[in-house]
Coordinates of C-alpha atoms and ligand atoms in Angstrom, one line a residue:
X1 CA 39.4 71.4 57.9
X2 CA 37.6 71.6 61.7
X3 CA 34.9 69.1 61.4
X4 CA 31.5 69.7 60.9
X5 CA 28.1 67.6 62.3
X6 CA 25.2 67.2 60.5
X7 CA 21.8 65.9 62.6
X8 CA 19.2 64.6 61.2
X9 CA 15.8 64.2 63.3
X10 CA 12.1 62.9 62.2
X11 CA 9.3 64.0 63.4
X12 CA 5.5 62.9 63.2
X13 CA 6.1 59.1 62.3
X14 CA 8.7 56.8 62.0
X15 CA 9.4 55.0 58.7
X16 CA 9.7 57.8 57.0
X17 CA 12.9 56.9 55.1
X18 CA 15.2 58.8 57.6
X19 CA 18.0 55.7 57.1
X20 CA 17.7 56.6 53.0
X21 CA 17.8 60.3 53.4
X22 CA 20.3 59.5 55.7
X23 CA 22.5 57.8 53.6
X24 CA 21.8 59.9 50.3
X25 CA 23.0 62.7 52.0
X26 CA 26.6 60.9 53.2
X27 CA 26.9 60.3 49.3
X28 CA 26.0 63.6 47.9
X29 CA 28.9 65.5 50.5
X30 CA 31.1 62.4 49.5
X31 CA 30.4 63.8 45.7
X32 CA 31.5 67.1 47.2
X33 CA 34.8 65.6 48.1
X34 CA 34.3 65.4 51.7
X35 CA 35.0 62.2 54.2
X36 CA 32.0 61.5 55.8
X37 CA 31.5 58.9 59.0
X38 CA 27.8 58.1 59.9
X39 CA 26.5 56.9 63.0
X40 CA 22.6 56.3 63.9
X41 CA 21.7 56.6 67.7
X42 CA 18.7 54.6 68.3
X43 CA 16.4 56.1 71.7
X44 CA 15.4 52.3 72.3
X45 CA 16.8 50.6 75.6
X46 CA 17.9 47.7 74.4
X47 CA 21.7 46.9 73.9
X48 CA 21.1 46.5 70.3
X49 CA 18.6 45.1 67.8
X50 CA 19.8 41.8 68.1
X51 CA 17.0 40.3 70.4
X52 CA 14.2 41.9 69.0
X53 CA 11.4 40.6 66.7
X54 CA 12.1 41.0 63.2
X55 CA 8.4 41.8 63.0
X56 CA 9.1 45.0 64.8
X57 CA 12.4 46.1 63.9
X58 CA 13.0 44.4 60.7
X59 CA 16.6 43.3 59.7
X60 CA 19.5 42.9 62.0
X61 CA 22.6 44.1 60.0
X62 CA 25.3 42.6 60.6
X63 CA 29.0 44.6 60.7
X64 CA 32.5 43.3 60.2
X65 CA 33.5 43.6 63.5
X66 CA 30.0 41.8 64.7
X67 CA 28.0 43.8 65.5
X68 CA 24.4 43.7 65.6
X69 CA 22.8 46.9 64.2
X70 CA 20.0 48.5 63.1
X71 CA 19.1 48.4 59.2
X72 CA 19.7 51.7 58.5
X73 CA 23.4 51.0 58.8
X74 CA 22.8 48.7 55.5
X75 CA 21.9 51.6 53.6
X76 CA 25.0 53.9 54.9
X77 CA 27.2 51.5 53.4
X78 CA 25.4 50.3 50.3
X79 CA 25.0 54.1 49.6
X80 CA 28.9 55.8 51.2
X81 CA 32.2 54.1 51.0
X82 CA 32.1 54.6 54.8
X83 CA 33.3 51.2 57.2
X84 CA 30.5 51.0 59.4
X85 CA 31.6 49.3 62.5
X86 CA 30.5 48.7 65.7
X87 CA 30.7 52.4 66.7
X88 CA 28.5 53.4 63.8
X89 CA 25.4 52.9 65.8
X90 CA 25.1 53.8 69.7
X91 CA 21.7 53.1 71.3
X92 CA 20.3 54.1 74.5
X93 CA 20.5 50.8 75.9
X94 CA 24.9 50.9 75.5
X95 CA 24.5 54.1 76.7
X96 CA 23.1 54.1 79.7
X97 CA 25.0 50.8 80.3
X98 CA 28.0 52.7 80.3
X99 CA 27.1 55.0 82.6
X100 CA 26.3 52.7 85.5
X101 CA 29.3 50.9 85.0
X102 CA 31.3 54.0 85.8
X103 CA 29.2 55.0 88.2
X104 CA 29.8 51.6 89.8
X105 CA 33.2 52.0 89.4
X106 CA 33.1 55.2 90.9
X107 CA 34.4 57.3 87.7
X108 CA 32.2 59.9 88.6
X109 CA 33.9 61.0 92.2
X110 CA 30.7 61.4 94.2
X111 CA 28.3 63.5 92.1
X112 CA 25.0 62.3 91.6
X113 CA 24.9 60.5 88.5
X114 CA 22.5 62.4 86.0
X115 CA 20.6 62.7 82.0
X116 CA 22.3 65.7 82.0
X117 CA 25.7 65.9 81.9
X118 CA 26.2 62.5 82.6
X119 CA 24.3 60.5 79.8
X120 CA 24.2 63.3 77.8
X121 CA 28.3 63.4 77.9
X122 CA 28.5 59.8 76.8
X123 CA 26.2 60.3 74.0
X124 CA 28.5 63.3 72.7
X125 CA 31.4 60.9 73.0
X126 CA 30.1 57.9 71.1
X127 CA 29.5 60.5 68.9
X128 CA 33.1 61.5 68.9
X129 CA 33.8 57.3 68.7
X130 CA 32.4 57.1 65.3
X131 CA 34.1 59.3 63.4
X132 CA 37.1 57.3 61.4
X133 CA 40.3 58.8 60.9
X134 CA 40.2 62.0 58.6
X135 CA 36.6 62.7 59.0
X136 CA 35.3 65.9 57.5
X137 CA 31.5 66.1 58.4
X138 CA 29.6 63.4 60.9
X139 CA 26.3 62.7 59.6
X140 CA 24.4 61.6 62.9
X141 CA 20.6 59.8 62.7
X142 CA 18.7 60.2 65.5
X143 CA 16.3 57.2 65.7
X144 CA 12.6 57.6 66.7
X145 CA 10.8 60.7 66.3
X146 CA 10.6 63.9 67.8
X147 CA 8.1 64.5 71.0
X148 CA 9.1 60.8 72.4
X149 CA 10.0 60.1 76.1
X150 CA 13.1 58.5 75.2
X151 CA 14.7 60.7 72.2
X152 CA 14.7 63.5 74.7
X153 CA 18.1 62.7 76.0
X154 CA 19.5 62.4 72.4
X155 CA 18.0 65.5 71.4
X156 CA 19.5 67.5 74.3
X157 CA 22.7 65.9 73.3
X158 CA 22.6 67.5 70.0
X159 CA 21.4 70.9 71.6
X160 CA 24.4 71.0 73.1
X161 CA 26.8 70.2 70.2
X162 CA 25.0 72.9 68.3
X163 CA 25.5 75.3 71.1
X164 CA 29.4 74.4 71.5
X165 CA 29.7 74.7 68.0
X166 CA 27.4 76.8 66.9
X167 CA 28.9 77.5 63.2
X168 CA 30.2 74.2 62.5
X169 CA 26.7 72.2 62.9
X170 CA 23.3 71.9 60.8
X171 CA 20.5 70.1 61.6
X172 CA 18.2 68.8 59.3
X173 CA 14.6 67.9 60.1
X174 CA 12.2 65.8 58.2
X175 CA 8.7 65.8 59.3
X176 CA 5.9 64.2 56.9
X177 CA 3.3 65.9 54.9
X178 CA -0.4 64.0 54.2
X179 CA -2.5 64.4 51.8
X180 CA -6.0 63.9 53.0
X181 CA -7.8 62.5 50.1
X182 CA -11.8 63.1 51.5
X183 CA -10.9 67.0 51.4
X184 CA -8.4 67.5 49.0
X185 CA -6.1 69.1 51.0
X186 CA -2.0 68.8 52.0
X187 CA -2.4 69.1 55.9
X188 CA 0.9 71.1 57.1
X189 CA -0.2 70.3 61.0
X190 CA 1.0 67.4 62.0
X191 CA 4.5 69.2 60.1
X192 CA 4.0 72.0 62.6
X193 CA 3.5 70.2 65.6
X194 CA 6.3 68.2 65.4
X195 CA 9.0 71.6 64.1
X196 CA 7.4 73.1 68.0
X197 CA 8.2 69.8 69.7
X198 CA 11.7 70.0 68.2
X199 CA 11.8 74.0 69.6
X200 CA 10.5 72.6 72.6
X201 CA 14.0 71.5 73.2
X202 CA 15.9 74.4 71.7
X203 CA 16.6 73.1 68.4
X204 CA 15.8 75.3 65.1
X205 CA 16.6 73.3 62.2
X206 CA 18.7 74.8 59.1
X207 CA 17.0 71.8 56.5
X208 CA 12.9 71.0 56.9
X209 CA 12.7 67.9 54.6
X210 CA 9.2 67.7 53.7
X211 CA 8.5 63.8 53.2
X212 CA 5.2 63.1 51.1
X213 CA 3.1 60.4 49.1
X214 CA 2.7 63.1 46.5
X215 CA 4.8 66.6 45.5
X216 CA 3.4 69.4 48.6
X217 CA 2.4 72.4 47.0
X218 CA 4.2 75.4 47.1
X219 CA 1.5 76.8 49.8
X220 CA 2.0 74.5 51.8
X221 CA 5.9 75.0 51.9
X222 CA 5.7 78.3 52.6
X223 CA 3.3 77.4 55.5
X224 CA 6.0 75.5 57.0
X225 CA 9.0 77.4 56.3
X226 CA 7.0 80.5 58.3
X227 CA 6.4 78.1 61.1
X228 CA 9.8 76.6 60.7
X229 CA 11.1 79.6 61.0
X230 CA 13.3 78.2 58.0
X231 CA 13.9 79.7 54.8
X232 CA 12.0 78.8 51.6
X233 CA 14.9 77.4 49.8
X234 CA 15.8 75.3 52.7
X235 CA 12.1 73.5 52.5
X236 CA 12.9 70.7 50.5
X237 CA 10.4 68.3 49.1
X238 CA 11.1 64.4 48.9
X239 CA 7.7 62.7 48.0
X240 CA 7.6 59.2 47.4
X241 CA 9.7 57.9 44.7
X242 CA 8.1 56.1 42.1
X243 CA 11.2 54.0 40.4
X244 CA 13.7 54.1 43.0
X245 CA 15.7 54.6 46.1
X246 CA 18.1 55.8 43.8
X247 CA 16.0 59.2 43.4
X248 CA 16.6 60.2 46.5
X249 CA 20.2 61.7 46.2
X250 CA 18.7 62.8 42.6
X251 CA 15.8 64.8 44.5
X252 CA 17.9 66.2 46.9
X253 CA 20.7 67.7 44.6
X254 CA 18.2 68.6 42.5
X255 CA 16.8 71.0 45.0
X256 CA 20.4 71.8 45.9
X257 CA 21.0 70.6 48.9
X258 CA 24.8 70.6 48.3
X259 CA 25.0 74.1 47.9
X260 CA 22.7 74.5 51.5
X261 CA 25.0 72.7 53.1
X262 CA 28.2 74.3 51.9
X263 CA 27.0 77.9 52.8
X264 CA 25.3 76.5 56.2
X265 CA 28.5 74.6 57.4
X266 CA 30.6 76.7 55.4
X267 CA 32.2 73.9 53.8
X268 CA 35.5 74.9 52.1
X269 CA 36.1 74.4 48.9
X270 CA 32.6 74.6 48.4
X271 CA 32.6 71.9 45.4
X272 CA 29.2 70.8 44.2
X273 CA 27.9 67.3 44.1
X274 CA 27.2 65.0 41.6
X275 CA 24.5 62.2 41.5
X276 CA 25.6 60.9 38.1
X277 CA 26.4 57.6 39.5
X278 CA 22.8 57.5 40.3
X279 CA 21.5 58.9 37.2
X280 CA 23.2 56.5 35.3
X281 CA 21.5 53.6 37.8
X282 CA 18.1 55.1 37.5
X283 CA 18.0 55.0 33.7
X284 CA 19.3 51.8 33.8
X285 CA 16.3 50.6 35.7
X286 CA 13.9 52.3 33.7
X287 CA 14.8 50.0 30.7
X288 CA 15.1 46.8 32.5
X289 CA 14.6 44.3 29.4
X290 CA 14.0 41.1 31.5
X291 CA 12.6 39.6 34.3
X292 CA 12.7 36.7 36.7
X293 CA 10.5 35.3 39.2
X294 CA 12.4 34.8 42.8
X295 CA 10.4 32.5 44.8
X296 CA 12.0 33.4 48.8
X297 CA 11.1 30.9 51.5
X298 CA 10.9 32.6 54.9
X299 CA 8.7 33.0 57.5
X300 CA 8.4 37.0 58.5
X301 CA 7.6 37.7 54.8
X302 CA 5.2 40.4 55.1
X303 CA 7.4 42.7 56.7
X304 CA 9.2 43.4 53.7
X305 CA 12.1 45.2 56.2
X306 CA 12.7 41.7 57.5
X307 CA 14.8 40.5 55.1
X308 CA 16.1 44.2 53.7
X309 CA 19.8 43.3 52.8
X310 CA 19.3 40.4 50.5
X311 CA 15.8 41.5 48.6
X312 CA 18.8 44.9 48.2
X313 CA 21.2 42.4 46.8
X314 CA 19.1 40.4 44.5
X315 CA 18.5 43.7 42.9
X316 CA 22.0 44.9 42.4
X317 CA 22.2 41.9 41.3
X318 CA 19.0 41.6 38.7
X319 CA 19.9 45.6 37.8
X320 CA 23.4 44.9 36.5
X321 CA 22.1 42.6 33.8
X322 CA 19.4 44.2 33.2
X323 CA 16.9 42.4 34.7
X324 CA 14.5 43.2 36.9
X325 CA 13.8 40.9 40.1
X326 CA 10.3 39.7 40.5
X327 CA 9.9 38.1 44.3
X328 CA 6.9 35.5 44.6
X329 CA 6.2 34.8 48.4
X330 CA 6.5 31.0 49.3
X331 CA 5.0 30.9 53.0
X332 CA 6.5 27.8 54.9
X333 CA 3.9 27.3 57.0
X334 CA 1.2 27.0 54.3
X335 CA 3.6 24.8 52.4
X336 CA 3.4 22.5 55.5
X337 CA -0.6 22.3 55.9
X338 CA -0.6 21.4 52.1
X339 CA 0.4 24.3 49.7
X340 CA 1.8 24.1 46.3
X341 CA 5.2 25.7 46.0
X342 CA 4.8 28.4 42.6
X343 CA 6.3 28.0 39.1
X344 CA 8.8 30.4 39.7
X345 CA 12.8 30.3 38.2
X346 CA 14.9 30.1 41.3
X347 CA 14.0 30.1 44.5
X348 CA 15.9 31.2 48.0
X349 CA 16.0 30.4 51.7
X350 CA 15.8 32.8 54.0
X351 CA 17.9 32.8 56.7
X352 CA 16.0 32.9 60.5
X353 CA 15.3 31.1 63.5
X354 CA 13.7 28.4 65.7
X355 CA 11.2 25.8 64.5
X356 CA 8.2 27.5 62.7
X357 CA 8.2 26.9 59.1
X358 CA 11.3 25.0 58.9
X359 CA 9.3 21.9 57.6
X360 CA 8.3 23.8 54.7
X361 CA 11.6 24.8 54.1
X362 CA 13.1 21.7 53.9
X363 CA 10.2 21.0 51.3
X364 CA 11.4 24.0 49.2
X365 CA 14.8 22.7 49.3
X366 CA 14.0 19.2 47.9
X367 CA 11.6 20.6 45.6
X368 CA 14.8 22.8 43.8
X369 CA 16.8 19.5 44.2
X370 CA 14.7 17.2 42.4
X371 CA 13.6 19.5 40.1
X372 CA 16.3 20.9 39.5
X373 CA 15.8 24.7 40.0
X374 CA 18.3 27.3 41.0
X375 CA 18.2 27.0 44.5
X376 CA 20.3 29.5 47.4
X377 CA 19.9 28.9 51.1
X378 CA 21.4 31.4 53.4
X379 CA 22.5 30.4 56.6
X380 CA 19.8 28.3 57.7
X381 CA 19.1 28.2 54.5
X382 CA 22.2 26.1 54.2
X383 CA 21.1 23.9 57.4
X384 CA 17.9 23.5 55.4
X385 CA 19.9 22.1 52.8
X386 CA 21.8 19.9 54.4
X387 CA 19.0 18.3 56.4
X388 CA 17.1 17.5 53.0
X389 CA 19.9 16.2 51.8
X390 CA 20.7 13.8 55.4
X391 CA 17.3 13.2 54.8
X392 CA 16.6 12.2 51.8
X393 CA 19.8 11.4 49.8
X394 CA 21.7 9.7 52.6
X395 CA 18.7 7.9 54.2
X396 CA 18.7 9.4 57.8
X397 CA 14.7 10.3 57.6
X398 CA 15.1 12.2 61.2
X399 CA 17.8 14.3 60.4
X400 CA 17.4 17.2 62.3
X401 CA 18.9 20.6 64.1
X402 CA 19.2 20.9 67.5
X403 CA 17.8 24.2 67.3
X404 CA 14.5 22.7 66.1
X405 CA 14.5 19.2 68.3
X406 CA 16.9 19.8 71.1
X407 CA 16.4 15.8 71.7
X408 CA 17.3 14.5 67.7
X409 CA 19.2 11.7 67.5
X410 CA 20.6 12.7 64.8
X411 CA 21.8 16.4 65.0
X412 CA 22.9 17.0 61.6
X413 CA 23.3 20.6 62.8
X414 CA 24.0 21.3 66.2
X415 CA 24.9 24.4 67.9
X416 CA 28.5 26.1 68.0
X417 CA 30.5 24.3 71.1
X418 CA 31.7 27.5 72.2
X419 CA 27.9 28.3 72.4
X420 CA 27.2 25.1 74.6
X421 CA 25.6 25.7 77.3
X422 CA 24.4 29.1 77.1
X423 CA 21.4 30.4 78.6
X424 CA 21.5 34.3 77.2
X425 CA 20.1 35.1 74.0
X426 CA 21.8 39.1 73.6
X427 CA 25.3 38.6 71.9
X428 CA 26.2 35.3 72.5
X429 CA 26.4 34.4 68.1
X430 CA 29.3 33.7 66.0
X431 CA 28.7 37.2 64.8
X432 CA 30.9 39.4 62.4
X433 CA 33.0 38.8 59.5
X434 CA 35.1 35.3 59.6
X435 CA 37.1 34.0 56.6
X436 CA 36.4 31.5 54.4
X437 CA 38.6 28.7 52.1
X438 CA 36.9 28.2 48.8
X439 CA 37.6 24.7 47.7
X440 CA 39.2 24.0 44.1
X441 CA 36.7 23.1 41.3
X442 CA 34.1 24.0 42.9
X443 CA 30.9 26.3 42.0
X444 CA 31.7 28.5 44.5
X445 CA 35.8 28.7 43.8
X446 CA 34.4 29.7 40.4
X447 CA 32.1 32.2 41.3
X448 CA 34.2 34.0 43.9
X449 CA 37.7 33.2 41.4
X450 CA 39.4 33.7 45.0
X451 CA 40.5 31.3 47.2
X452 CA 39.9 33.3 50.5
X453 CA 37.2 35.2 50.9
X454 CA 35.5 36.9 54.1
X455 CA 32.0 36.9 55.0
X456 CA 29.7 37.8 58.0
X457 CA 28.0 35.7 59.7
X458 CA 25.0 36.0 62.5
X459 CA 24.3 32.5 63.5
X460 CA 24.5 29.8 66.8
X461 CA 24.2 26.5 65.1
X462 CA 26.5 24.3 62.6
X463 CA 26.9 21.6 60.0
X464 CA 28.1 18.5 62.6
X465 CA 31.1 17.6 61.5
X466 CA 30.8 14.0 62.8
X467 CA 28.3 13.7 59.5
X468 CA 30.7 15.4 57.0
X469 CA 32.2 12.1 55.3
X470 CA 28.8 11.0 55.4
X471 CA 27.9 13.3 53.8
X472 CA 30.6 13.8 51.6
X473 CA 30.3 10.5 50.1
X474 CA 26.7 10.9 49.3
X475 CA 27.4 13.7 47.0
X476 CA 27.0 17.2 49.1
X477 CA 30.2 18.6 48.4
X478 CA 31.7 21.4 51.2
X479 CA 33.0 23.4 49.4
X480 CA 33.4 26.5 51.5
X481 CA 35.1 25.9 55.2
X482 CA 36.9 27.9 57.9
X483 CA 40.4 27.8 57.7
X484 CA 41.3 27.2 61.1
X485 CA 38.0 25.2 62.8
X486 CA 36.6 23.2 59.4
X487 CA 33.6 25.1 60.3
X488 CA 31.3 24.6 57.0
X489 CA 30.8 27.2 55.3
X490 CA 29.2 26.7 51.5
X491 CA 27.8 23.7 50.4
X492 CA 26.4 22.3 47.0
X493 CA 25.7 19.3 44.9
X494 CA 27.1 18.3 41.5
X495 CA 24.6 17.4 38.6
X496 CA 22.2 20.7 39.6
X497 CA 22.2 24.1 37.9
X498 CA 23.0 26.0 40.7
X499 CA 22.0 24.4 44.0
X500 CA 24.0 26.4 47.2
X501 CA 24.0 27.0 50.7
X502 CA 26.2 29.0 52.7
X503 CA 26.5 29.7 56.3
X504 CA 27.1 33.5 56.0
X505 CA 25.5 36.2 55.0
X506 CA 26.7 37.3 51.7
X507 CA 23.9 40.6 51.4
X508 CA 25.6 42.5 53.6
X509 CA 28.0 43.3 50.9
X510 CA 26.3 43.5 48.1
X511 CA 26.5 47.0 46.8
X512 CA 24.6 48.4 44.0
X513 CA 27.7 49.8 42.1
X514 CA 29.4 46.1 42.9
X515 CA 26.7 43.6 43.0
X516 CA 27.8 40.8 45.1
X517 CA 29.1 37.5 42.7
X518 CA 26.8 34.4 44.4
X519 CA 23.9 36.7 44.1
X520 CA 25.0 37.8 40.8
X521 CA 25.6 34.3 39.4
X522 CA 22.2 33.0 41.1
X523 CA 20.5 35.5 38.8
X524 CA 22.0 34.6 35.8
X525 CA 20.9 30.7 36.7
X526 CA 17.6 31.7 37.0
X527 CA 17.6 33.7 33.8
X528 CA 18.8 30.1 32.2
X529 CA 15.7 27.8 33.9
X530 CA 13.3 30.5 33.2
X531 CA 14.0 30.1 29.2
X532 CA 14.0 25.7 30.0
X533 CA 10.9 26.8 32.7
X534 CA 9.1 28.3 29.5
X535 CA 10.1 25.7 26.8
X536 CA 8.4 23.5 29.0
X537 CA 5.0 24.8 29.2
X538 CA 5.1 25.4 25.8
X539 CA 5.5 21.6 25.5
X540 CA 2.9 21.2 27.7
X541 CA 0.5 23.4 25.7
Ligands
LIG1 N1 18.9 29.9 63.7 C1 20.3 29.5 63.1 C2 21.5 29.7 63.7 O1 21.3 30.1 64.4 C3 20.4 30.3 61.6 C4 20.4 31.5 61.8 C5 20.0 32.7 60.4 O2 19.6 32.2 59.8 N2 20.9 33.7 60.8 O3 22.7 29.0 63.3

């Protein structure tokens, strides 16, 4: 079948869940028997989101091949079978960089280098590049909002693609339809404006998806259909979901998006989608019997998206044990100022950068270790656990990381050798998937049931190998190591129900159908600890 393209644009505002919609549509297409590739086009000028603050951009999602990408790529991997890679995210920064490099090399043979055609050609090339072999349909999510100046070259590129291939392209526009409480009305004007903005750049959508807090009345949908030049059956209403994101593919299928796509893209065979897998999950989720309370220690907690994949992975592990995972924020900085660690069934120490909140994290590691509360350290979390152990068990009271204190006399954690003398921040980390050898008779090996695993990394600092013998003698178990360099990948301790730190980010490989074994085991341990905790609380009464 000749390749098809689905372009997804957004209007009115950001944060409407375009990534989840793109992932859900891709999952629906897969269920119709087609092979999908997905690419996210980001109109900002950063080369990648690696240098952007989690407050601004949310989590940086790392691919197997070491790209630091937009968090929407996490949705793509979690919802579909697509192999996400460096090629699955292209930013305006990367595109302009390529064009300028080509210009310097003289590749444009003396022409004046312009947005059209040189930048738009590069955007189109990146879309083609993102297609994996055998792809039937490529889904292209355009970041940002229609009407932004920086989106223009991207919209122009997709307009051109449609012009070149009219019968094989589908434009889906996601727009916002607010409900005004004061007047008790649903307002279609913002959506109308976004459709006008889209038309101004030569794009008329085939499908409009209305995002709203509550279902949009038919009368308003009809108005949007008329203004948008889109038949009413192709105006889909997607109000906020009540139970969870699994509802999105189910709702899209209920509104027959599969039939619409089959018709617009002339799909052959025009198989119907099936969403049983999502329906089963939703049903399971509505009947969760147990719940555990997990303390989350980080410094970007007020920004929900900053730890997106970790929260998803906890949720996947819980759901597969019929357990609701309730998160309770532990603000590391407040602990430093005398705050109390709440009663929890387990805690998780998040990854992060820089000294802010570091000592608070050490306090949590100490508390969890000495009170035998299950504790999971991710990336910086492993470094915190190791430093806490060095300070309080090994007796090196000034143990530290050179990231937090560059002049420390006891650098238990220090910068990776290859990163020494690096002054530039972007793309200078140990990134992507690396093998890890799991040592026999350890908890890690027992959980993974394998001797070699592959996990994704994003860090500049490492446990200092000079201290390894002393740490081991004091009881720290190095249960995972990089097979060639011996770099510490996993630490754990004995005589504790569950205390494990990983230098990598296991959350990036968790799928709702296939929860990550570490998260699964961690939630099991939290459930066991809960019984113990509740009994103790009863005794205390
Ligand atoms: N800041 C630490 C490092 O670079 C940890 C990074 C992380 O948690 N992702 O090694």
